[in-house]
mmCIF file of C-alpha atoms in Angstrom:
data_model
loop_
_atom_site.group_PDB
_atom_site.id
_atom_site.type_symbol
_atom_site.label_atom_id
_atom_site.label_comp_id
_atom_site.label_asym_id
_atom_site.label_seq_id
_atom_site.Cartn_x
_atom_site.Cartn_y
_atom_site.Cartn_z
ATOM 1 C CA MET L 1 0.000 0.000 0.000
ATOM 2 C CA SER L 2 1.452 3.306 -1.097
ATOM 3 C CA ALA L 3 0.197 5.735 1.558
ATOM 4 C CA TYR L 4 -0.861 5.757 5.171
ATOM 5 C CA HIS L 5 -4.545 5.343 5.949
ATOM 6 C CA PRO L 6 -6.442 3.591 8.746
ATOM 7 C CA LEU L 7 -6.961 -0.017 7.700
ATOM 8 C CA THR L 8 -10.302 -1.642 7.119
ATOM 9 C CA ILE L 9 -10.942 -5.202 8.248
ATOM 10 C CA GLU L 10 -10.723 -6.334 4.612
ATOM 11 C CA GLU L 11 -7.337 -4.684 4.149
ATOM 12 C CA ALA L 12 -6.019 -6.223 7.367
ATOM 13 C CA ILE L 13 -7.020 -9.674 6.095
ATOM 14 C CA ALA L 14 -5.282 -9.005 2.758
ATOM 15 C CA ILE L 15 -2.049 -8.093 4.545
ATOM 16 C CA ALA L 16 -2.235 -11.242 6.658
ATOM 17 C CA GLN L 17 -2.809 -13.378 3.574
ATOM 18 C CA GLY L 18 0.318 -11.852 2.045
ATOM 19 C CA MET L 19 2.554 -12.973 4.908
ATOM 20 C CA ASP L 20 4.294 -15.925 3.274
ATOM 21 C CA GLY L 21 4.266 -19.084 5.320
ATOM 22 C CA PHE L 22 2.261 -17.863 8.308
ATOM 23 C CA PHE L 23 -1.245 -18.927 7.301
ATOM 24 C CA PRO L 24 -2.060 -21.793 4.894
ATOM 25 C CA VAL L 25 -2.382 -20.578 1.307
ATOM 26 C CA ASP L 26 -6.102 -21.358 1.140
ATOM 27 C CA ALA L 27 -6.902 -20.158 4.666
ATOM 28 C CA ASN L 28 -10.321 -18.589 5.219
ATOM 29 C CA LEU L 29 -9.302 -15.789 7.577
ATOM 30 C CA SER L 30 -11.586 -13.973 9.994
ATOM 31 C CA CYS L 31 -10.834 -10.576 11.472
ATOM 32 C CA ARG L 32 -12.248 -8.348 14.197
ATOM 33 C CA GLU L 33 -11.149 -4.980 15.556
ATOM 34 C CA ILE L 34 -10.498 -5.395 19.275
ATOM 35 C CA GLY L 35 -8.732 -2.193 20.260
ATOM 36 C CA ASP L 36 -9.968 -0.674 23.506
ATOM 37 C CA GLY L 37 -7.075 1.738 24.031
ATOM 38 C CA ASN L 38 -6.775 5.416 23.225
ATOM 39 C CA LEU L 39 -4.228 5.547 20.423
ATOM 40 C CA ASN L 40 -4.476 2.603 18.013
ATOM 41 C CA LEU L 41 -6.478 0.200 15.896
ATOM 42 C CA VAL L 42 -5.961 -3.447 16.880
ATOM 43 C CA PHE L 43 -7.034 -6.350 14.663
ATOM 44 C CA HIS L 44 -7.246 -10.020 15.649
ATOM 45 C CA ILE L 45 -6.862 -12.237 12.587
ATOM 46 C CA SER L 46 -7.321 -15.988 12.774
ATOM 47 C CA ASP L 47 -7.745 -19.162 10.744
ATOM 48 C CA ASN L 48 -10.068 -21.593 12.489
ATOM 49 C CA ALA L 49 -8.914 -24.549 10.418
ATOM 50 C CA SER L 50 -5.220 -24.321 11.328
ATOM 51 C CA GLY L 51 -5.717 -22.649 14.708
ATOM 52 C CA LYS L 52 -3.164 -19.978 13.801
ATOM 53 C CA SER L 53 -3.720 -16.309 14.607
ATOM 54 C CA LEU L 54 -1.930 -12.992 14.928
ATOM 55 C CA ILE L 55 -2.419 -9.399 16.023
ATOM 56 C CA MET L 56 -2.062 -6.285 13.888
ATOM 57 C CA LYS L 57 -1.660 -2.972 15.678
ATOM 58 C CA GLN L 58 -1.879 0.235 13.667
ATOM 59 C CA ALA L 59 -1.078 3.641 15.115
ATOM 60 C CA LEU L 60 -3.670 6.343 14.512
ATOM 61 C CA PRO L 61 -2.576 9.927 13.810
ATOM 62 C CA TYR L 62 -4.660 11.169 16.747
ATOM 63 C CA ALA L 63 -5.755 10.121 20.223
ATOM 64 C CA LYS L 64 -9.058 8.208 20.051
ATOM 65 C CA VAL L 65 -9.988 9.386 23.543
ATOM 66 C CA VAL L 66 -10.101 12.988 22.254
ATOM 67 C CA GLY L 67 -10.325 12.780 18.468
ATOM 68 C CA GLU L 68 -8.568 14.403 15.535
ATOM 69 C CA SER L 69 -8.106 17.619 17.505
ATOM 70 C CA TRP L 70 -5.280 15.827 19.365
ATOM 71 C CA PRO L 71 -2.809 14.816 16.604
ATOM 72 C CA LEU L 72 -0.050 12.284 17.313
ATOM 73 C CA THR L 73 3.067 11.200 15.462
ATOM 74 C CA LEU L 74 2.978 7.887 13.627
ATOM 75 C CA ASP L 75 6.660 7.385 14.464
ATOM 76 C CA ARG L 76 5.512 5.923 17.754
ATOM 77 C CA ALA L 77 4.732 2.719 15.825
ATOM 78 C CA ARG L 78 8.403 2.431 14.874
ATOM 79 C CA ILE L 79 9.396 3.099 18.460
ATOM 80 C CA GLU L 80 7.019 0.434 19.714
ATOM 81 C CA SER L 81 8.182 -2.163 17.199
ATOM 82 C CA GLU L 82 11.882 -1.547 17.823
ATOM 83 C CA LYS L 83 11.368 -1.530 21.590
ATOM 84 C CA LEU L 84 9.421 -4.797 21.504
ATOM 85 C CA ILE L 85 12.177 -6.438 19.465
ATOM 86 C CA LEU L 86 14.830 -5.171 21.891
ATOM 87 C CA GLU L 87 12.781 -6.306 24.906
ATOM 88 C CA GLY L 88 12.486 -9.723 23.316
ATOM 89 C CA GLU L 89 16.279 -9.916 23.136
ATOM 90 C CA LEU L 90 16.846 -8.681 26.698
ATOM 91 C CA ALA L 91 13.887 -10.415 28.399
ATOM 92 C CA PRO L 92 12.987 -13.390 26.194
ATOM 93 C CA GLY L 93 9.565 -14.890 26.746
ATOM 94 C CA LEU L 94 8.203 -11.816 28.499
ATOM 95 C CA VAL L 95 6.959 -9.910 25.418
ATOM 96 C CA PRO L 96 5.062 -10.908 22.262
ATOM 97 C CA VAL L 97 7.076 -11.891 19.181
ATOM 98 C CA VAL L 98 7.116 -9.241 16.429
ATOM 99 C CA TYR L 99 6.557 -10.721 12.968
ATOM 100 C CA ARG L 100 6.637 -7.606 10.810
ATOM 101 C CA TYR L 101 6.697 -3.813 10.899
ATOM 102 C CA ASP L 102 5.369 -1.644 8.050
ATOM 103 C CA PRO L 103 6.621 1.963 8.406
ATOM 104 C CA VAL L 104 4.251 3.351 5.758
ATOM 105 C CA LEU L 105 1.132 2.023 7.469
ATOM 106 C CA ALA L 106 2.582 2.456 10.982
ATOM 107 C CA LEU L 107 1.651 -1.198 11.460
ATOM 108 C CA THR L 108 3.146 -3.837 13.745
ATOM 109 C CA VAL L 109 2.242 -7.491 13.259
ATOM 110 C CA MET L 110 2.850 -9.612 16.326
ATOM 111 C CA GLU L 111 2.081 -12.730 18.319
ATOM 112 C CA ASP L 112 -1.498 -13.301 19.414
ATOM 113 C CA LEU L 113 -1.796 -13.497 23.196
ATOM 114 C CA SER L 114 -5.439 -14.580 23.339
ATOM 115 C CA SER L 115 -4.486 -17.358 25.762
ATOM 116 C CA HIS L 116 -3.770 -14.559 28.268
ATOM 117 C CA ILE L 117 -5.998 -11.801 29.635
ATOM 118 C CA ILE L 118 -5.215 -8.205 30.433
ATOM 119 C CA MET L 119 -3.855 -8.293 33.966
ATOM 120 C CA ARG L 120 -6.033 -5.400 35.106
ATOM 121 C CA GLN L 121 -9.140 -7.435 34.264
ATOM 122 C CA GLY L 122 -7.741 -10.436 36.085
ATOM 123 C CA LEU L 123 -6.979 -8.453 39.217
ATOM 124 C CA ILE L 124 -10.456 -6.942 39.247
ATOM 125 C CA ALA L 125 -11.810 -10.496 39.163
ATOM 126 C CA GLY L 126 -9.563 -11.481 42.060
ATOM 127 C CA THR L 127 -7.143 -13.631 40.058
ATOM 128 C CA ARG L 128 -3.852 -14.465 41.776
ATOM 129 C CA TYR L 129 -0.617 -14.157 39.809
ATOM 130 C CA PRO L 130 2.007 -15.987 41.903
ATOM 131 C CA LEU L 131 4.790 -15.656 39.309
ATOM 132 C CA PHE L 132 4.156 -12.048 38.347
ATOM 133 C CA ALA L 133 6.645 -10.451 40.742
ATOM 134 C CA ASP L 134 9.435 -12.711 39.517
ATOM 135 C CA HIS L 135 8.546 -12.162 35.862
ATOM 136 C CA ILE L 136 8.120 -8.378 35.967
ATOM 137 C CA SER L 137 11.215 -7.851 38.123
ATOM 138 C CA THR L 138 13.235 -9.865 35.595
ATOM 139 C CA PHE L 139 11.756 -7.821 32.759
ATOM 140 C CA MET L 140 12.588 -4.513 34.447
ATOM 141 C CA ALA L 141 16.037 -5.500 35.708
ATOM 142 C CA ASN L 142 17.118 -6.775 32.276
ATOM 143 C CA THR L 143 15.599 -4.052 30.117
ATOM 144 C CA LEU L 144 16.691 -1.216 32.392
ATOM 145 C CA PHE L 145 20.196 -2.454 33.232
ATOM 146 C CA PHE L 146 21.222 -3.420 29.693
ATOM 147 C CA THR L 147 20.056 -0.093 28.230
ATOM 148 C CA SER L 148 21.830 1.986 30.892
ATOM 149 C CA ASP L 149 25.352 3.399 31.049
ATOM 150 C CA PHE L 150 26.224 0.518 33.362
ATOM 151 C CA GLY L 151 25.140 -2.301 31.062
ATOM 152 C CA MET L 152 26.110 -1.156 27.562
ATOM 153 C CA ASN L 153 28.757 0.856 25.772
ATOM 154 C CA GLN L 154 28.190 4.456 26.800
ATOM 155 C CA GLN L 155 28.723 5.910 23.335
ATOM 156 C CA GLN L 156 26.304 3.357 21.877
ATOM 157 C CA LYS L 157 23.842 4.341 24.568
ATOM 158 C CA LYS L 158 23.981 7.976 23.464
ATOM 159 C CA LEU L 159 23.089 6.903 19.934
ATOM 160 C CA ARG L 160 20.226 4.814 21.261
ATOM 161 C CA VAL L 161 18.885 7.818 23.175
ATOM 162 C CA GLY L 162 18.518 9.502 19.792
ATOM 163 C CA GLN L 163 16.846 6.432 18.302
ATOM 164 C CA PHE L 164 14.134 6.582 20.961
ATOM 165 C CA ILE L 165 13.506 10.317 21.145
ATOM 166 C CA ASN L 166 9.731 10.410 21.672
ATOM 167 C CA PRO L 167 8.746 14.048 22.282
ATOM 168 C CA GLU L 168 5.025 13.889 21.486
ATOM 169 C CA LEU L 169 4.218 10.971 23.748
ATOM 170 C CA CYS L 170 6.539 12.298 26.456
ATOM 171 C CA LYS L 171 4.575 15.547 26.275
ATOM 172 C CA ILE L 172 1.392 13.607 27.041
ATOM 173 C CA THR L 173 3.045 12.161 30.143
ATOM 174 C CA GLU L 174 4.536 15.487 31.198
ATOM 175 C CA ASP L 175 1.122 17.149 31.071
ATOM 176 C CA LEU L 176 -1.225 14.399 32.248
ATOM 177 C CA ILE L 177 0.940 13.161 35.127
ATOM 178 C CA PHE L 178 3.122 16.065 36.208
ATOM 179 C CA ASP L 179 1.026 19.169 35.515
ATOM 180 C CA ASP L 180 -2.721 18.852 34.875
ATOM 181 C CA PRO L 181 -3.700 17.153 38.171
ATOM 182 C CA TYR L 182 -2.197 20.041 40.133
ATOM 183 C CA THR L 183 -4.137 22.843 38.470
ATOM 184 C CA ASP L 184 -7.661 23.462 37.200
ATOM 185 C CA SER L 185 -6.854 22.037 33.762
ATOM 186 C CA PRO L 186 -9.535 21.408 31.121
ATOM 187 C CA ASN L 187 -7.872 18.021 30.599
ATOM 188 C CA ASN L 188 -8.821 16.859 34.085
ATOM 189 C CA SER L 189 -11.749 14.518 34.658
ATOM 190 C CA PHE L 190 -13.128 13.550 38.051
ATOM 191 C CA ASP L 191 -16.403 12.816 39.783
ATOM 192 C CA PRO L 192 -18.051 15.889 41.334
ATOM 193 C CA ALA L 193 -18.117 14.069 44.672
ATOM 194 C CA ILE L 194 -14.328 14.407 45.006
ATOM 195 C CA ARG L 195 -14.022 17.971 43.774
ATOM 196 C CA ASP L 196 -12.840 19.047 47.223
ATOM 197 C CA ALA L 197 -9.954 16.563 46.969
ATOM 198 C CA ALA L 198 -9.088 17.748 43.464
ATOM 199 C CA GLU L 199 -9.051 21.384 44.593
ATOM 200 C CA ALA L 200 -6.825 20.422 47.512
ATOM 201 C CA LEU L 201 -4.295 19.106 44.981
ATOM 202 C CA TRP L 202 -4.384 22.411 43.111
ATOM 203 C CA ASN L 203 -3.565 24.393 46.243
ATOM 204 C CA ASP L 204 -0.951 22.179 47.931
ATOM 205 C CA GLY L 205 2.357 23.984 47.465
ATOM 206 C CA ALA L 206 4.400 21.386 49.357
ATOM 207 C CA LEU L 207 3.027 18.635 47.131
ATOM 208 C CA HIS L 208 3.739 20.730 44.036
ATOM 209 C CA PHE L 209 7.365 21.000 45.153
ATOM 210 C CA GLU L 210 7.734 17.207 45.281
ATOM 211 C CA VAL L 211 5.962 16.750 41.951
ATOM 212 C CA ALA L 212 8.240 19.382 40.404
ATOM 213 C CA ILE L 213 11.289 17.363 41.471
ATOM 214 C CA LEU L 214 9.818 14.205 39.933
ATOM 215 C CA ARG L 215 8.909 16.104 36.772
ATOM 216 C CA GLU L 216 12.420 17.525 36.416
ATOM 217 C CA LYS L 217 13.905 14.028 36.680
ATOM 218 C CA PHE L 218 11.459 12.757 34.071
ATOM 219 C CA LEU L 219 12.493 15.584 31.745
ATOM 220 C CA THR L 220 16.248 15.292 32.181
ATOM 221 C CA ASN L 221 17.405 11.980 33.693
ATOM 222 C CA ALA L 222 18.106 9.568 30.805
ATOM 223 C CA GLN L 223 19.061 6.595 32.975
ATOM 224 C CA ALA L 224 17.691 3.782 30.821
ATOM 225 C CA LEU L 225 15.305 2.963 27.991
ATOM 226 C CA LEU L 226 11.887 2.806 29.633
ATOM 227 C CA HIS L 227 8.736 1.032 28.576
ATOM 228 C CA GLY L 228 7.091 4.329 29.492
ATOM 229 C CA ASP L 229 3.563 3.080 30.215
ATOM 230 C CA LEU L 230 4.027 -0.059 32.293
ATOM 231 C CA HIS L 231 0.602 -0.429 33.899
ATOM 232 C CA THR L 232 -1.525 -3.548 34.365
ATOM 233 C CA GLY L 233 -3.461 -2.692 31.207
ATOM 234 C CA SER L 234 -0.187 -3.094 29.279
ATOM 235 C CA ILE L 235 0.438 -6.590 30.615
ATOM 236 C CA PHE L 236 -1.147 -9.816 29.419
ATOM 237 C CA ALA L 237 -1.014 -12.496 32.082
ATOM 238 C CA THR L 238 -2.010 -15.911 33.294
ATOM 239 C CA PRO L 239 -1.042 -17.356 36.682
ATOM 240 C CA GLU L 240 1.920 -18.968 34.896
ATOM 241 C CA SER L 241 2.895 -16.385 32.260
ATOM 242 C CA THR L 242 3.507 -12.634 31.900
ATOM 243 C CA LYS L 243 3.740 -10.729 28.603
ATOM 244 C CA VAL L 244 4.438 -6.984 28.489
ATOM 245 C CA ILE L 245 2.872 -5.116 25.557
ATOM 246 C CA ASP L 246 2.394 -1.564 24.218
ATOM 247 C CA PRO L 247 5.791 0.167 24.674
ATOM 248 C CA GLU L 248 4.911 3.044 22.336
ATOM 249 C CA PHE L 249 5.716 5.550 25.110
ATOM 250 C CA ALA L 250 9.299 4.228 25.251
ATOM 251 C CA PHE L 251 12.053 6.784 25.796
ATOM 252 C CA TYR L 252 15.180 7.276 27.883
ATOM 253 C CA GLY L 253 14.226 8.369 31.377
ATOM 254 C CA PRO L 254 14.487 7.558 35.102
ATOM 255 C CA MET L 255 14.237 3.842 35.926
ATOM 256 C CA GLY L 256 11.855 4.508 38.788
ATOM 257 C CA PHE L 257 9.168 5.642 36.365
ATOM 258 C CA ASP L 258 8.648 2.091 35.069
ATOM 259 C CA ILE L 259 8.943 0.505 38.504
ATOM 260 C CA GLY L 260 6.601 3.087 39.997
ATOM 261 C CA ALA L 261 3.997 2.413 37.304
ATOM 262 C CA VAL L 262 3.817 -1.248 38.325
ATOM 263 C CA ILE L 263 3.531 -0.341 42.017
ATOM 264 C CA ALA L 264 0.876 2.306 41.340
ATOM 265 C CA ASN L 265 -1.397 -0.012 39.427
ATOM 266 C CA LEU L 266 -1.237 -2.729 42.053
ATOM 267 C CA LEU L 267 -2.214 -0.075 44.594
ATOM 268 C CA LEU L 268 -5.059 1.241 42.437
ATOM 269 C CA ASN L 269 -6.432 -2.282 42.381
ATOM 270 C CA TYR L 270 -5.961 -2.433 46.153
ATOM 271 C CA ALA L 271 -8.143 0.667 46.456
ATOM 272 C CA GLY L 272 -10.790 -0.746 44.126
ATOM 273 C CA GLN L 273 -11.034 -4.062 45.954
ATOM 274 C CA GLY L 274 -13.163 -2.386 48.586
ATOM 275 C CA HIS L 275 -15.935 -3.049 46.085
ATOM 276 C CA TRP L 276 -14.836 -5.981 43.923
ATOM 277 C CA ILE L 277 -14.325 -8.515 46.730
ATOM 278 C CA GLN L 278 -17.295 -8.311 49.068
ATOM 279 C CA ASP L 279 -16.233 -10.866 51.658
ATOM 280 C CA GLY L 280 -14.128 -9.043 54.245
ATOM 281 C CA ASN L 281 -11.700 -11.888 54.930
ATOM 282 C CA GLU L 282 -11.162 -12.642 51.250
ATOM 283 C CA ARG L 283 -10.656 -8.951 50.519
ATOM 284 C CA ALA L 284 -8.082 -8.577 53.293
ATOM 285 C CA GLU L 285 -6.217 -11.653 52.060
ATOM 286 C CA PHE L 286 -6.156 -10.419 48.465
ATOM 287 C CA ARG L 287 -5.051 -6.949 49.489
ATOM 288 C CA ASN L 288 -2.239 -8.432 51.584
ATOM 289 C CA GLU L 289 -1.137 -10.399 48.528
ATOM 290 C CA LEU L 290 -1.032 -7.186 46.501
ATOM 291 C CA LEU L 291 1.168 -5.542 49.131
ATOM 292 C CA SER L 292 3.411 -8.598 49.279
ATOM 293 C CA THR L 293 3.681 -8.507 45.488
ATOM 294 C CA ILE L 294 4.903 -4.908 45.646
ATOM 295 C CA ILE L 295 7.617 -5.915 48.120
ATOM 296 C CA ASP L 296 8.590 -8.867 45.932
ATOM 297 C CA VAL L 297 8.680 -6.742 42.775
ATOM 298 C CA TRP L 298 11.127 -4.284 44.301
ATOM 299 C CA ASN L 299 13.252 -6.894 46.068
ATOM 300 C CA GLY L 300 13.375 -9.007 42.916
ATOM 301 C CA PHE L 301 14.362 -6.038 40.787
ATOM 302 C CA GLU L 302 17.055 -4.951 43.227
ATOM 303 C CA SER L 303 18.639 -8.385 43.611
ATOM 304 C CA LYS L 304 18.610 -9.049 39.865
ATOM 305 C CA PHE L 305 19.973 -5.592 39.059
ATOM 306 C CA ARG L 306 22.794 -6.129 41.555
ATOM 307 C CA ALA L 307 23.646 -9.493 39.977
ATOM 308 C CA LEU L 308 23.691 -7.976 36.487
ATOM 309 C CA TRP L 309 25.888 -5.142 37.763
ATOM 310 C CA GLU L 310 28.416 -7.607 39.149
ATOM 311 C CA GLN L 311 28.402 -9.883 36.111
ATOM 312 C CA HIS L 312 28.005 -7.438 33.219
ATOM 313 C CA GLY L 313 28.807 -3.942 34.501
ATOM 314 C CA THR L 314 30.727 -1.912 31.927
ATOM 315 C CA ASP L 315 31.721 1.190 33.914
ATOM 316 C CA ARG L 316 34.994 0.732 35.790
ATOM 317 C CA LEU L 317 34.756 3.624 38.231
ATOM 318 C CA THR L 318 31.226 3.075 39.467
ATOM 319 C CA LYS L 319 31.918 -0.645 39.938
ATOM 320 C CA ALA L 320 35.086 0.131 41.896
ATOM 321 C CA ALA L 321 33.643 2.926 44.055
ATOM 322 C CA PRO L 322 32.614 1.519 47.470
ATOM 323 C CA GLY L 323 28.949 2.059 48.223
ATOM 324 C CA TYR L 324 28.048 3.514 44.825
ATOM 325 C CA LEU L 325 25.587 0.789 43.830
ATOM 326 C CA ASP L 326 23.805 1.108 47.193
ATOM 327 C CA TYR L 327 23.575 4.859 46.644
ATOM 328 C CA TYR L 328 22.296 4.445 43.092
ATOM 329 C CA LEU L 329 19.623 1.894 43.929
ATOM 330 C CA GLY L 330 18.546 3.975 46.910
ATOM 331 C CA ARG L 331 17.745 6.807 44.517
ATOM 332 C CA VAL L 332 15.918 4.456 42.158
ATOM 333 C CA LEU L 333 13.813 3.227 45.093
ATOM 334 C CA GLN L 334 12.866 6.758 46.084
ATOM 335 C CA ASP L 335 12.019 7.651 42.502
ATOM 336 C CA SER L 336 9.892 4.509 42.180
ATOM 337 C CA ILE L 337 7.856 5.462 45.242
ATOM 338 C CA GLY L 338 7.391 9.045 44.094
ATOM 339 C CA TYR L 339 6.402 8.092 40.573
ATOM 340 C CA ALA L 340 3.981 5.494 41.931
ATOM 341 C CA GLY L 341 2.236 8.272 43.824
ATOM 342 C CA ALA L 342 2.113 10.566 40.798
ATOM 343 C CA LYS L 343 0.674 7.785 38.669
ATOM 344 C CA MET L 344 -2.052 7.120 41.240
ATOM 345 C CA VAL L 345 -3.091 10.757 41.501
ATOM 346 C CA ARG L 346 -3.295 11.148 37.735
ATOM 347 C CA ARG L 347 -5.566 8.104 37.411
ATOM 348 C CA ILE L 348 -8.125 9.611 39.798
ATOM 349 C CA VAL L 349 -8.350 13.239 38.679
ATOM 350 C CA GLY L 350 -6.663 13.238 35.254
ATOM 351 C CA LEU L 351 -7.853 12.530 31.743
ATOM 352 C CA ALA L 352 -7.762 8.700 31.616
ATOM 353 C CA HIS L 353 -8.732 6.585 34.613
ATOM 354 C CA VAL L 354 -8.553 2.871 35.473
ATOM 355 C CA ALA L 355 -11.314 0.282 35.365
ATOM 356 C CA ASP L 356 -10.338 -0.976 38.845
ATOM 357 C CA ILE L 357 -12.057 2.121 40.243
ATOM 358 C CA ASP L 358 -14.044 3.771 37.444
ATOM 359 C CA ARG L 359 -16.209 0.710 36.818
ATOM 360 C CA ILE L 360 -17.365 0.458 40.412
ATOM 361 C CA PRO L 361 -21.128 0.958 39.926
ATOM 362 C CA ASP L 362 -21.980 2.158 43.424
ATOM 363 C CA ASP L 363 -21.262 5.877 43.836
ATOM 364 C CA ALA L 364 -20.340 5.693 47.508
ATOM 365 C CA SER L 365 -17.998 2.724 47.020
ATOM 366 C CA ARG L 366 -16.346 4.388 44.055
ATOM 367 C CA GLU L 367 -15.813 7.591 46.009
ATOM 368 C CA ARG L 368 -14.221 5.659 48.898
ATOM 369 C CA ALA L 369 -11.845 3.981 46.461
ATOM 370 C CA GLN L 370 -10.979 7.300 44.818
ATOM 371 C CA ARG L 371 -10.260 8.995 48.123
ATOM 372 C CA LEU L 372 -8.174 6.045 49.328
ATOM 373 C CA ALA L 373 -6.132 6.092 46.130
ATOM 374 C CA LEU L 374 -5.541 9.841 46.462
ATOM 375 C CA ALA L 375 -4.553 9.499 50.116
ATOM 376 C CA ILE L 376 -2.034 6.789 49.257
ATOM 377 C CA GLY L 377 -0.746 8.538 46.147
ATOM 378 C CA THR L 378 -0.192 11.941 47.704
ATOM 379 C CA GLU L 379 1.593 10.424 50.697
ATOM 380 C CA LEU L 380 3.880 8.402 48.429
ATOM 381 C CA ILE L 381 4.791 11.643 46.680
ATOM 382 C CA ARG L 382 5.374 13.508 49.945
ATOM 383 C CA ARG L 383 7.590 10.839 51.490
ATOM 384 C CA ASN L 384 9.511 9.496 48.515
ATOM 385 C CA ARG L 385 12.750 11.387 49.172
ATOM 386 C CA GLN L 386 12.928 10.122 52.756
ATOM 387 C CA ALA L 387 12.284 6.458 51.892
ATOM 388 C CA SER L 388 15.040 3.980 52.706
ATOM 389 C CA SER L 389 13.012 0.782 52.256
ATOM 390 C CA ILE L 390 10.171 -0.468 50.087
ATOM 391 C CA GLY L 391 8.364 -1.181 53.362
ATOM 392 C CA VAL L 392 7.369 2.491 53.545
ATOM 393 C CA VAL L 393 4.828 1.810 50.775
ATOM 394 C CA ASN L 394 2.998 -0.741 52.890
ATOM 395 C CA ASP L 395 3.132 1.555 55.919
ATOM 396 C CA ILE L 396 1.515 4.346 53.911
ATOM 397 C CA VAL L 397 -1.181 2.055 52.508
ATOM 398 C CA ILE L 398 -2.106 0.549 55.854
ATOM 399 C CA THR L 399 -2.272 3.979 57.515
ATOM 400 C CA ALA L 400 -4.450 5.378 54.718
ATOM 401 C CA ASN L 401 -6.757 2.376 54.751
ATOM 402 C CA ASN L 402 -7.247 2.593 58.521
ATOM 403 C CA SER L 403 -7.861 6.337 58.633
#
């Protein structure tokens, strides 16, 4: 096809039929558009006879959540495809396989993960994921270490920073996470019942100071190549398997932003479980598992990062300097806690929310979940620079839940 245009179902089938060797020559393919995100078309194409299937993801030149008045670069499709391929090399088995990328159509063809479900949906339903902490900590340790100045040639890293310059999608993050929630922005969206809490955010100078520090790090601290949007809606999972998807927000930034996104979304589910699990004992048990998962995610990341540092570290001075790795990981921990808080706040009062809380049908239950999430999120932001242990997250959550 000679020019970009949003694909029809018929065109998606024609492209799939042209992929030599994937489907049988005489396959009768079926296709449906399954995208429920804000930025893309997603097609599921399958052949019932052979049982083979694939996913096509096409970037749109605008944000679906707003419309054509919010234009977006199509280069994000290249970024996503190249990041997925790199993640597959650094963390094999933890991302879908990429079969093809078409730069003209901004189209990525990849492995079908229909055997998995979106992790956010699973958590809402109370599904346990006993291997998730191990899987996601491996993913983050490998992808962050081997794209940093400590795990790759530093001159090559500078070139890779240029490869993944992503200004338009970074601008979305800069506004929606680090600016809009803290002012009366037209981009904000929240229930009228929590307007008092939203206005409190707008007028909290001490909180603004902490958010400004986090924002400045996001803008300037090119520690590693991030996924950039690592929430539970960007993870397909089963109790035995974890697959990270949708890295179109990838760019070089602070490691804690990815780690904090995982923590934040586990905590948003924690807040929402006040409704989803009605039995008090079952709810308490599930919430305790979520908090334990957060501890395991950080501890797993830290231990794996330390092992990679010892085995594959490329920078002589930082490896030789006593105490430097402890200092470095201490900063990453603090950043992770702060970014987790910022992510939580944005999901309650910002433009795009999470189903864990937004789909709670009862107004009073939804408001309780929203206020709990804001209480946890703001306290994570306030205390991030004093944190010396991941245990502070659980302390903050338990205090907020009991207040």
